[in-house]
Coordinates of C-alpha atoms in Angstrom, one line a residue:
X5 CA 126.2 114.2 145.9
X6 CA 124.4 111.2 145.2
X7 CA 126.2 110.1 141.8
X8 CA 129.0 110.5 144.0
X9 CA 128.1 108.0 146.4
X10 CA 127.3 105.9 144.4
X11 CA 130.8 105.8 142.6
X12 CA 132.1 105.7 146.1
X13 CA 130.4 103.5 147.5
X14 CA 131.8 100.8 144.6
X15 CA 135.0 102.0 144.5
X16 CA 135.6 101.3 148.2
X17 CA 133.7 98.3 147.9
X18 CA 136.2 97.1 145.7
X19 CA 139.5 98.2 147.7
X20 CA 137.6 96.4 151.0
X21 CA 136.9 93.1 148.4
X22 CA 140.4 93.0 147.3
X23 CA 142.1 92.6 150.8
X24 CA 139.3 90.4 151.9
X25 CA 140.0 86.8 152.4
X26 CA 139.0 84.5 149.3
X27 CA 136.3 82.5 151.7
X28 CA 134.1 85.6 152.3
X29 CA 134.8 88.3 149.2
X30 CA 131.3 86.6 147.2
X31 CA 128.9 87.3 150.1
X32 CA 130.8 90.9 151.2
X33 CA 130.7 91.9 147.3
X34 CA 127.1 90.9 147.3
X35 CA 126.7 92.8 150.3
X36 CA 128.6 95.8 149.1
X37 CA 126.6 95.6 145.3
X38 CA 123.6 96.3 147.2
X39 CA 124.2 100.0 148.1
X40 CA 124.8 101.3 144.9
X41 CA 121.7 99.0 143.7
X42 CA 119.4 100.2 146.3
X43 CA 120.1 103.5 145.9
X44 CA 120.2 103.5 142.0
X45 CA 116.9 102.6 142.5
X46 CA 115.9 105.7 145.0
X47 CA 117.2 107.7 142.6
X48 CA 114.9 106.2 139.8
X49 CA 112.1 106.6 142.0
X50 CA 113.3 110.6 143.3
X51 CA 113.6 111.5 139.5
X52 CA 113.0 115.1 138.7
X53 CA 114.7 116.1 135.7
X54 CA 113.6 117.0 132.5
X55 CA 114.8 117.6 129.3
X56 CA 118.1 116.3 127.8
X57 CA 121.5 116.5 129.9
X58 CA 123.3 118.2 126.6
X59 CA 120.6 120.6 125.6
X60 CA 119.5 123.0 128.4
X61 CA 118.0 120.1 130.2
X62 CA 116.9 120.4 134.1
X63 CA 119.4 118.0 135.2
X64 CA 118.9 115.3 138.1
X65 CA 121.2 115.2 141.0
X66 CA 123.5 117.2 139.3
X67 CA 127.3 118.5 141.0
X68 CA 129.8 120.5 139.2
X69 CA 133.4 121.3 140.8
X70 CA 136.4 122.8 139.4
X71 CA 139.1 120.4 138.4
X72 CA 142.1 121.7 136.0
X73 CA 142.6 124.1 133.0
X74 CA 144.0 123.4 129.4
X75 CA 144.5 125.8 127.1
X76 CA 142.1 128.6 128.4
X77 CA 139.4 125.9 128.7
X78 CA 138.2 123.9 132.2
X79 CA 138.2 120.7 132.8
X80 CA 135.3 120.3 136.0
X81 CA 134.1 117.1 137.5
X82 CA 130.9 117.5 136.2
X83 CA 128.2 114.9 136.9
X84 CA 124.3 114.6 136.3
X85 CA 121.6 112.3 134.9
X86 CA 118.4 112.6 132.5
X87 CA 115.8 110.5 131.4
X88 CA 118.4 108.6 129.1
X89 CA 121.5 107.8 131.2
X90 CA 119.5 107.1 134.6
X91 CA 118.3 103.6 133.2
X92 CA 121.4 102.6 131.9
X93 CA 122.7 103.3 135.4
X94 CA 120.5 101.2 137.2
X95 CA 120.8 98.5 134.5
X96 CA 124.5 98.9 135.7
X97 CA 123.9 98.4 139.2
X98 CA 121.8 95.8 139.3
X99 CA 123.4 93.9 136.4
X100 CA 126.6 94.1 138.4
X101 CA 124.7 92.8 141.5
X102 CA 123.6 89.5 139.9
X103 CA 126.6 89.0 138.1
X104 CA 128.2 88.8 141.6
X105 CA 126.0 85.9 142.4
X106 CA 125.9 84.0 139.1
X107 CA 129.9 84.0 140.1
X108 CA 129.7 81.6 143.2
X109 CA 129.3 78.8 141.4
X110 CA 132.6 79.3 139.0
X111 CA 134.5 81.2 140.7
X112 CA 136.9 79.1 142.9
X113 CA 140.2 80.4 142.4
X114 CA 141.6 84.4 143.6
X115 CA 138.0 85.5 144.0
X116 CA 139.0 88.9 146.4
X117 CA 140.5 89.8 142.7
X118 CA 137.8 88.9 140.7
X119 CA 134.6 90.8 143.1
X120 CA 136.7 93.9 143.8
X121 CA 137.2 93.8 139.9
X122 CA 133.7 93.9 139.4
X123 CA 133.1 96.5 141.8
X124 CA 135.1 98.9 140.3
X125 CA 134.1 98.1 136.7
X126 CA 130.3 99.1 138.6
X127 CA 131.8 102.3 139.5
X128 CA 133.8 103.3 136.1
X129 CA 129.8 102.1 134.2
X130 CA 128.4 104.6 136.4
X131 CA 130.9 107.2 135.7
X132 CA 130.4 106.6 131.9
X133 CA 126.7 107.1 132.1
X134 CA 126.7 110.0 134.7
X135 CA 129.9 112.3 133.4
X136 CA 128.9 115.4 132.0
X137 CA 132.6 116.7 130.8
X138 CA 134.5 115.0 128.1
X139 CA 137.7 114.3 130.2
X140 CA 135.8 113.1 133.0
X141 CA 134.5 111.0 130.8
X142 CA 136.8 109.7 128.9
X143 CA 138.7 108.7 132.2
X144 CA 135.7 106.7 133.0
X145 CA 135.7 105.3 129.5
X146 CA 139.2 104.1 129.5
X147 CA 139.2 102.8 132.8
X148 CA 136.5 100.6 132.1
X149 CA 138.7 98.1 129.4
X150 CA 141.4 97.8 132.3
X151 CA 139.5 95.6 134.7
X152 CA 137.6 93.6 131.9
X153 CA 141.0 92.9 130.2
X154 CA 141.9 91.1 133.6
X155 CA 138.6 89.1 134.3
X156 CA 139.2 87.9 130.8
X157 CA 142.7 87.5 130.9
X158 CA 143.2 85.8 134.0
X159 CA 139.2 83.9 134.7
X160 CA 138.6 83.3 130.8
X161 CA 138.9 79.9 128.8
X162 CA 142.3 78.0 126.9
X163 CA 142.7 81.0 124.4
X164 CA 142.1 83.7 127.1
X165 CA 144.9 85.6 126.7
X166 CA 144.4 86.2 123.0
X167 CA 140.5 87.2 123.7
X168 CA 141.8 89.8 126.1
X169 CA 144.7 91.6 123.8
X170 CA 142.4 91.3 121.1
X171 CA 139.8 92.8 122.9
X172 CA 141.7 95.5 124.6
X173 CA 143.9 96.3 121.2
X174 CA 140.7 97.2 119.4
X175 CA 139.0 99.0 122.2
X176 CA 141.9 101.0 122.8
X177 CA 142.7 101.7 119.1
X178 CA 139.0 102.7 118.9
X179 CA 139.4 105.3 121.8
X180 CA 142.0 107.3 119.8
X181 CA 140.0 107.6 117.3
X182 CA 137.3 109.0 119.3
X183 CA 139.8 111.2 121.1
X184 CA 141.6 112.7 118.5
X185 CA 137.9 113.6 116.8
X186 CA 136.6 115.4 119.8
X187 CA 139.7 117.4 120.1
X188 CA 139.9 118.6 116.8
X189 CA 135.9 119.2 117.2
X190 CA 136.7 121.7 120.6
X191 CA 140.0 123.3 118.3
X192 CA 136.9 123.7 115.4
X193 CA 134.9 125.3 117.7
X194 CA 137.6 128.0 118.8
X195 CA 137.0 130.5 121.3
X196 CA 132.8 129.7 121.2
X197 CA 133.3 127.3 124.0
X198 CA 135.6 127.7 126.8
X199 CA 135.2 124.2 129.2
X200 CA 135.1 120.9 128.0
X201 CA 131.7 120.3 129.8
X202 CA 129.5 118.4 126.8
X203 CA 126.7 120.8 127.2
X204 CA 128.5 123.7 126.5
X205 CA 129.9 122.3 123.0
X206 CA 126.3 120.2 122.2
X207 CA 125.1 123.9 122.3
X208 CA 127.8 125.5 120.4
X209 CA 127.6 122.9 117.9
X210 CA 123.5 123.1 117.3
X211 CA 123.6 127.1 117.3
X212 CA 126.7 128.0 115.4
X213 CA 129.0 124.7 113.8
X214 CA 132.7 124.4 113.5
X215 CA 135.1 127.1 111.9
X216 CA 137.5 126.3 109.6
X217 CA 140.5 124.9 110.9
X218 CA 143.8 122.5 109.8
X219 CA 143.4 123.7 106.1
X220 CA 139.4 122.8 106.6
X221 CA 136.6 124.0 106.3
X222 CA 133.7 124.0 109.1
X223 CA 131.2 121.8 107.1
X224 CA 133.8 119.2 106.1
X225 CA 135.4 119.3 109.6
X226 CA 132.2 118.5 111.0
X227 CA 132.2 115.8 108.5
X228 CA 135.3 114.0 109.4
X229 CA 134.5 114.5 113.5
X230 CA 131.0 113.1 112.9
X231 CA 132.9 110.0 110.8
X232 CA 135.6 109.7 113.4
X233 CA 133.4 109.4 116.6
X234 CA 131.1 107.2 114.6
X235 CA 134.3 104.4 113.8
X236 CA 135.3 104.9 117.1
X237 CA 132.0 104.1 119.3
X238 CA 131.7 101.8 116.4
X239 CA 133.7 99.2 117.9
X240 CA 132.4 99.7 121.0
X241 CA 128.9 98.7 119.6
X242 CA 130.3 96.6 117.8
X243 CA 128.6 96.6 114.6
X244 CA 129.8 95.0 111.4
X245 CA 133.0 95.1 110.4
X246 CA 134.0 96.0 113.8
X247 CA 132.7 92.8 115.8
X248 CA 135.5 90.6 115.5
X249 CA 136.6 90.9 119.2
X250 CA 133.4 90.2 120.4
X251 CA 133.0 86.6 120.0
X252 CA 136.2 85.5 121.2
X253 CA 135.6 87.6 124.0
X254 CA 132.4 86.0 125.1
X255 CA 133.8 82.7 124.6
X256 CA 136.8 83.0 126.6
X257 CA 135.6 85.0 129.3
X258 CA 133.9 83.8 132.7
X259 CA 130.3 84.2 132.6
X260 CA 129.7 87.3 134.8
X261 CA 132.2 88.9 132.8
X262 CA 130.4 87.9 129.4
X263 CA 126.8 89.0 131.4
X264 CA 128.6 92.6 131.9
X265 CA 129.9 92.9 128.5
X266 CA 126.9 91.9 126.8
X267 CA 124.5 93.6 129.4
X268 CA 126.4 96.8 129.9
X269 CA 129.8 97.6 128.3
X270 CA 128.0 97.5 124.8
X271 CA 125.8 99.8 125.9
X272 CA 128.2 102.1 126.3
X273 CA 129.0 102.8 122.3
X274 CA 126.1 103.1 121.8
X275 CA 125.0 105.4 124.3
X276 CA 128.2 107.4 123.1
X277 CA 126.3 107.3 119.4
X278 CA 123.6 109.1 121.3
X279 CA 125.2 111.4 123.2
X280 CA 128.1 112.3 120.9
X281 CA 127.0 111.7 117.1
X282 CA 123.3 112.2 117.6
X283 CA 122.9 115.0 119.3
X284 CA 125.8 116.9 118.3
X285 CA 125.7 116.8 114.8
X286 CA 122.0 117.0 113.7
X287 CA 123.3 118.2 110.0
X288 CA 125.6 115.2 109.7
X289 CA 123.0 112.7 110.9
X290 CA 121.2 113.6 107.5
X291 CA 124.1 113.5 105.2
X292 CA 125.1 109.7 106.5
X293 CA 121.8 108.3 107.6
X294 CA 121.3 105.9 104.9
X295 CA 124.8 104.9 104.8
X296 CA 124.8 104.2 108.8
X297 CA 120.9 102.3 107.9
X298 CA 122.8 100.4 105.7
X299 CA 125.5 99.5 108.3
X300 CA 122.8 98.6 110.8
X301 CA 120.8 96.4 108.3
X302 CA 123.5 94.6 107.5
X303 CA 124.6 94.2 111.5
X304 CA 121.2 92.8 112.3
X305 CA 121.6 90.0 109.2
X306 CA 124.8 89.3 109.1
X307 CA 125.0 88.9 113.0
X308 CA 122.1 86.6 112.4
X309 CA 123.3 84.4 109.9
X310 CA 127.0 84.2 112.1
X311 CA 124.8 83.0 114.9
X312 CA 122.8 80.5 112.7
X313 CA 125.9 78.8 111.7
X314 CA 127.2 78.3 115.8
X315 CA 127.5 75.1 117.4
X316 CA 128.9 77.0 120.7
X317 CA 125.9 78.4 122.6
X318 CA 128.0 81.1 123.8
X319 CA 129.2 81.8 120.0
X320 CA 125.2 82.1 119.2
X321 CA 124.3 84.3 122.0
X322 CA 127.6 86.4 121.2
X323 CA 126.4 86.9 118.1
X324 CA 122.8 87.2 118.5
X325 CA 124.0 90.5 120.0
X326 CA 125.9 92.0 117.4
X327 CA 122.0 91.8 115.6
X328 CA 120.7 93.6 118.3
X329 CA 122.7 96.2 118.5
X330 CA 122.0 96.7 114.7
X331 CA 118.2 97.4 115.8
X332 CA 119.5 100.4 118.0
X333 CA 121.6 101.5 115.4
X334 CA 118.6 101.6 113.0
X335 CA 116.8 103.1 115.6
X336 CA 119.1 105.8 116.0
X337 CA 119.0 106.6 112.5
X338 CA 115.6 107.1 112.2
X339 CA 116.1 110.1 114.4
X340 CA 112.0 110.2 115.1
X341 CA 110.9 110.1 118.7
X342 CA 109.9 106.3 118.5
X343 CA 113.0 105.9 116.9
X344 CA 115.0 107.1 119.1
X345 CA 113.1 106.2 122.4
X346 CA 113.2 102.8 121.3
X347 CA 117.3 102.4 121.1
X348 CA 117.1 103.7 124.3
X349 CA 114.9 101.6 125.6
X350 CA 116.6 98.7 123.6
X351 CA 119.6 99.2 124.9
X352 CA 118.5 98.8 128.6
X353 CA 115.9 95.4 127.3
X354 CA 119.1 93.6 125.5
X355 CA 121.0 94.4 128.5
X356 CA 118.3 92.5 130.4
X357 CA 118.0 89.8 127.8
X358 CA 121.3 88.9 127.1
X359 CA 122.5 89.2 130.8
X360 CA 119.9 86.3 131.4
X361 CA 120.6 84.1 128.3
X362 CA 124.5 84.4 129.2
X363 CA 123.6 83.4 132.6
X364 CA 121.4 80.5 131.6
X365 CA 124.2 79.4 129.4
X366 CA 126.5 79.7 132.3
X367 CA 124.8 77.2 134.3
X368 CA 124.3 74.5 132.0
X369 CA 128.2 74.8 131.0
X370 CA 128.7 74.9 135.0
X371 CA 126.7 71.5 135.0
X372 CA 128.0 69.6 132.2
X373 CA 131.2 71.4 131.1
X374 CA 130.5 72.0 127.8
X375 CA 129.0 74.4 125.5
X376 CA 128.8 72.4 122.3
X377 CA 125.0 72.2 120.6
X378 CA 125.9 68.9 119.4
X379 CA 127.3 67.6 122.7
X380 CA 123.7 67.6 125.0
X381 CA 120.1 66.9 124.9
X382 CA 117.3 66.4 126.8
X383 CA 118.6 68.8 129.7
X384 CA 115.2 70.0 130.5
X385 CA 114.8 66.2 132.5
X386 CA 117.5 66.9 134.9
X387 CA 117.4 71.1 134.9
X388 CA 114.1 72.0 134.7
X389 CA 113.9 75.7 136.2
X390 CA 116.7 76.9 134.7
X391 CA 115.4 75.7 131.1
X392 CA 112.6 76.9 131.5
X393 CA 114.1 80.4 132.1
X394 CA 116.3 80.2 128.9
X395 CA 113.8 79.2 127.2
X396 CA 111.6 82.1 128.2
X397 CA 114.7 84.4 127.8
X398 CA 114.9 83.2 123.8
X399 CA 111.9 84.0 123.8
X400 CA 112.6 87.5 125.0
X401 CA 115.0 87.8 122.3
X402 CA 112.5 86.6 119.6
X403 CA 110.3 89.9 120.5
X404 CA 107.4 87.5 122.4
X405 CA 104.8 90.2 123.5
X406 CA 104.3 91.4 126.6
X407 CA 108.4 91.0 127.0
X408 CA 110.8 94.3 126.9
X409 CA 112.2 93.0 123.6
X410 CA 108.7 93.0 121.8
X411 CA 108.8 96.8 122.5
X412 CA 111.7 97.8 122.0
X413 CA 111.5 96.3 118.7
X414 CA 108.2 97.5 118.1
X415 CA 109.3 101.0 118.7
X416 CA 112.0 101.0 116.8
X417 CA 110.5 99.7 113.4
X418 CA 107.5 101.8 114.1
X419 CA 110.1 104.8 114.4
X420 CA 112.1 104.0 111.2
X421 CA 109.3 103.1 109.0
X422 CA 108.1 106.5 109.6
X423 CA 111.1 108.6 109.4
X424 CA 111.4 111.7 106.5
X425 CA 114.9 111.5 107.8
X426 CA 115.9 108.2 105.9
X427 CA 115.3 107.4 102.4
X428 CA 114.0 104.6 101.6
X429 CA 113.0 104.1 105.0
X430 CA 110.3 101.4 104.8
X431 CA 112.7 98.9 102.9
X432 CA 115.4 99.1 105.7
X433 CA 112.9 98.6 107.9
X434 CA 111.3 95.5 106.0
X435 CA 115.0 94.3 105.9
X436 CA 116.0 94.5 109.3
X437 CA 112.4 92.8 110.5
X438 CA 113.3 90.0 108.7
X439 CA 116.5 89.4 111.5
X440 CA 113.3 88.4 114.0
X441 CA 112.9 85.4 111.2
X442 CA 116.4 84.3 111.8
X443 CA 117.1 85.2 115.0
X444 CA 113.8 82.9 116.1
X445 CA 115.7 80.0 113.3
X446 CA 119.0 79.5 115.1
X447 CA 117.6 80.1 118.8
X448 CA 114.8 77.4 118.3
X449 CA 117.3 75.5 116.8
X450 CA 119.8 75.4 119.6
X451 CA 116.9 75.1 121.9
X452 CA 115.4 72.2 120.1
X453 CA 119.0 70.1 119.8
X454 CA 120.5 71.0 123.7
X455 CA 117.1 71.3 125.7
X456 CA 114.8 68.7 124.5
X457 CA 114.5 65.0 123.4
X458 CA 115.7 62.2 125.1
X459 CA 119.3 62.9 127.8
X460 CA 122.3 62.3 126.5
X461 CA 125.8 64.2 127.7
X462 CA 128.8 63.4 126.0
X463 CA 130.9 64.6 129.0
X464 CA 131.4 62.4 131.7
X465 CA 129.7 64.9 134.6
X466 CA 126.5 63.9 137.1
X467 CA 123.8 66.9 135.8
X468 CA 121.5 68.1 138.7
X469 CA 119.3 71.1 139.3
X470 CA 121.0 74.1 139.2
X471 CA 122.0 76.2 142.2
X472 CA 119.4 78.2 144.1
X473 CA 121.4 81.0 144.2
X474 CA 122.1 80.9 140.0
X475 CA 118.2 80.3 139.8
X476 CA 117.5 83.5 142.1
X477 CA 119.5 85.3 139.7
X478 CA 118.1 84.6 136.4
X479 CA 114.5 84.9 138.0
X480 CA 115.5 88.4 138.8
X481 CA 116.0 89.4 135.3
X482 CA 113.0 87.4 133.9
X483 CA 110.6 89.7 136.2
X484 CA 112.3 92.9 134.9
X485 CA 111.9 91.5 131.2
X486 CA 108.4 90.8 131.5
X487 CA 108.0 93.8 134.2
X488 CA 109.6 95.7 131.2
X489 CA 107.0 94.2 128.8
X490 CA 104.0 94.7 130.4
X491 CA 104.8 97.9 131.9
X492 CA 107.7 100.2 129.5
X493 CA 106.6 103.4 130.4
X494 CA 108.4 103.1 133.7
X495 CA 111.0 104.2 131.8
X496 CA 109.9 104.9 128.2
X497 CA 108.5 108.1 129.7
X498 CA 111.5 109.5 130.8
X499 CA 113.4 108.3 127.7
X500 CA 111.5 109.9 125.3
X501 CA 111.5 113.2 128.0
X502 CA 115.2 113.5 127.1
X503 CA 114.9 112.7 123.2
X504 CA 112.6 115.3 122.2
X505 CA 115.3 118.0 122.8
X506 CA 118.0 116.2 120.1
X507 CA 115.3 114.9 117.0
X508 CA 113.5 118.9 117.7
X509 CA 116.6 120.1 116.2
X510 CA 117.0 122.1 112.5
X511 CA 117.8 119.5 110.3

C-alpha cells in the first residue's frame, strides 16, 4: 500500500492546503511535500523488483484491486513500480517539494489555491508513473492538464490565458488521439486479452499481434496504433512540429509551474513512448525507426537554433528543452540497452537540469523584473550564489563531465552509434552531437550578455542577494546533478534492469 500512500498522502495534502489560510499554506505545503518525498525515497532505498513492469517483471510494491467491467474486460486499480518508473517518481516528489519553496518568493496572491494545486498535480505525476492499467492511467493522465491549466491560467504572465487554452487544447487533442489508438489496439486484440491491465496486452502484443479488424488487417492495424500513440505522446514530448505550446507556456507561467513542466510533465510523453510504443510494438519500432531518428535529429537542432535566436531567458531555456527531449527520442530509437537506459536516465537528469535553470531564471526575474538578455549585465556583482548555480546548471546542460547530463548523453550517443536497429545510425548520431555545439553557443551567449561585464539594469529595481530559501533550493538540485554525475548507477542499474526485457524482444 505504499504507492497508495503516497498518492494519499498529496491528495489530502492538497484538500488541507486549500482551506488553509493564505499566511501559512507555503510552510504546511512544504511540510506536507515532505511525506511523499521522504518516503519516495524509502521506497528507492527498499527496492526489490526486477525485470520490466509490462513483461513478466517482479514488480515493487505492487497492489491490484477490482474496479469495474466493460465489455467482458476489467478495469482494476492496478499499481506497481520497476527500475524505470521508480526514478521518475522520486524526481516527482522531490521536484514538487522544491518547487514549493522556489514559490515563496512570487507567490503573493491566493496561495492556499496555488500549493494545494501543486499537491495534487504531485499525486496525479505519481499516479502516471505508478498505474499499471490503462484507464487508471489515463485518469491520472488527464487529470494532470487540469491543475496546470490553472497555475498557468490564473499565476502566469499578460498573455496567460492564451498560454493556458493553447496549452490545454493541444494536450487534450493529443489524448484522443492516444485514446482512440489504444482502444482500437484492445478491439485488435479480441478475445486474447480480457482486462485492460498493460501487462496483459504488452504480452499479448509481443506473443501473438493484432487480428484483423475495421476492414484491417493485423499488421497494418498495428501500424496505424503504433503511428497514433506516437502523434499523441508526441505532443506531450513535445518534439518538432508539436512544440508550439511549449514556449508560450513557459513564458507565461509562474516559475514553479514552468520547473514542473519542464522537470516532470514532459517526462511523462516520453515515458508513455516507453511504455506504450516501445515496448509494445517491437516490429513497428523497426519499420519507423529512421523516420522517428529523423524526427529526433531534427528536435535536437531545430530546438537549438529556436533557442539561439531568444532574447527571453525563459524562451531559451524553453527551448533548450525541446533539444533535449530529441536526445531521448534518439535514444529511444536506438532500441540497444545504452540506448535505451540512457533516455531513461535522461529523462530524470533534464528533469534535474532544467528544474534548476528555470529556478535560477526565476530568481533573477524575481530580482530585477525582467527576463530580457538585452536588458541586464553584470548580475554576478550583486547575485553571486545564485550565478554561480546557473552557471553551473548551463553547464549541466552542455554535458560538463562528472554532471548527470554528460551521461546521459554519453549513453545515448554510445547506444545509437551502435544500434543494427537504425540505418545509418552513426550519421544521426554525428548529427544530433552536433546540438552540444549549439546548445553550449546560445547558453554561453546569454550567460556572457546577463551575468557578466560591468552592472547595468534597465529596470528601475534595487538587485540583492537572492533569498536563502530560493538558494537552498537550487543547491538541492545542483548536488543531485553532480551526485547524478559522479555516481549514475544509483539508478542506471535499475534502469537498465527494466530495459533488458523490451530491446530482448524478436525484432
Amino acid at each position: 500500500m505504499m504507492i497508495e500512500t503516497l498518492i494519499a498522502v498529496a491528495l489530502l495534502g492538497a484538500l488541507a492546503t486549500f482551506v488553509a489560510p493564505n499566511r501559512v499554506a507555503g510552510k504546511l505545503a512544504f511540510a506536507i511535500s515532505l511525506v511523499p518525498a521522504a518516503l519516495s525515497l524509502w521506497l528507492f532505498a527498499a527496492f526489490d523488483g526486477s525485470g520490466n513492469a509490462l513483461l513478466d517483471g517482479e514488480l515493487a510494491f505492487e497492489s491490484q484491486a477490482a474496479w469495474l467491467e466493460i465489455g467482458g474486460r476489467s478495469i482494476s486499480w492496478f499499481v506497481g513500480l520497476d527500475g524505470i518508473s521508480l526514478p521518475l517518481v522520486v524526481l516527482t516528489t522531490i521536484l514538487c517539494t522544491l518547487a514549493i519553496v522556489s514559490s515563496w518568493t512570487p507567490i503573493d496572491e491566493r496561495e492556499s489555491q496555488f500549493y494545494g494545486l501543486i499537491l495534487f498535480i504531485e499525486a496525479m505525476l505519481i499516479g502516471v508513473f505508478s498505474a499499471l492499467d490503462f484507464f487508471l492511467w489515463f485518469v491520472f493522465w488527464e487529470a494532470v492538464l487540469i491543475p496546470m491549466y490553472l497555475l498557468i491560467g490564473i499565476w502566469g504572465g499578460p498573455r496567460r490565458k492564451y498560454a493556458a487554452i493553447k496549452f490545454f487544447v493541444y494536450t487534450n487533442l493529443a489524448s484522443l488521439v492516444m485514446f482512440g489508438s489504444f482502444i482500437a489496439l484492445v478491439f485488435g486484440l479480441g478475445d486474447s486479452v480480457t482486462s485492460f491491465a498493460l501487462p496483459e496486452i504488452a504480452t499479448a502484443m509481443r506473443d501473438g499481434g493484432l487480428e484483423g479488424v475495421f476492414g484491417l488487417g493485423g499488421t497494418t492495424l498495428a501500424s496505424v496504433v503504433f503511428v497514433g500513440l506516437f502523434l499523441g505522446f508526441a505532443v506531450k514530448v513535445p518534439i518538432v512540429p508539436f512544440h508550439t505550446w511549449l514556449p508560450d507556456a513557459h513564458v507565461e507561467a509562474p516559475t514553479p509551474a514552468s520547473v514542473l513542466l519542464a522537470g516532470v510533465l514532459l517526462k511523462m510523453g516520453t515515458y508513455a513512448l516507453l511504455r506504450f510504443n516501445f515496448t509494445m510494438f517491437p516490429e513497428q519500432v523497426e519499420t519507423y525507426a529512421v523516420p522517428i531518428a529523423a524526427i529526433a535529429v531534427i528536435s535536437v537542432i531545430y530546438g537549438a537554433m529556436l533557442a539561439l535566436a531568444q532574447t527571453d531567458l525563459k524562451r531559451i531555456v524553453a527551448y533548450s528543452s525541446v533539444s533535449s527531449m530529441g536526445y531521448v527520442i534518439l535514444g529511444l530509437v536506438a532500441y540497444t540497452q545504452f540506448g535505451v537506459g540512457g533516455a531513461t536516465f535522461q529523462m530524470v537528469s533534464h528533469g534535474l537540469i532544467s528544474g534548476l535553470m528555470f529556478m535560477a531564471v526565476g530568481v533573477i526575474y524575481n530580482a530585477t523584473h525582467t527576463r530580457m538578455v538585452t536588458d541586464m549585465s553584470g548580475m554576478a556583482d550583486r547575485m553571486p550564489i545564485a550565478v554561480a548555480i546557473l552557471v553551473a546548471g548551463a553547464f549541466g546542460y552542455m554535458g560538463l563531465p562528472l554532471m548527470s547530463g554528460f551521461y546521459g548523453e554519453f549513453t545515448i550517443f554510445f547506444g545509437a552509434f551502435g544500434s543494427e536497429l537504425l540505418d545509418y545510425s552513426p550519421l544521426f548520431t554525428a548529427a544530433a552531437m552536433f546540438g552540444i555545439v549549439i546548445v553550449a553557443g546560445y547558453l554561453l551567449f546569454a550567460l556572457q550578455r546577463t551575468v557578466f561585464g560591468p552592472y547595468r539594469l534597465e529596470t528601475d529595481y534595487e538587485v540583492g542577494r537572492a533569498p536563502v530559501h530560493d538558494v537552498a533550493s537550487m543547491v538541492v538540485l545542483l548536488g543531485l546533478i553532480v551526485l547524478l554525475g559522479v555516481a549514475p548507477d544509483l539508478i542506471f542499474d535499475m534502469i537498465t534492469d527494466a530495459v533488458d526485457p523490451i530491446i530482448g524482444g524478436d525484432l
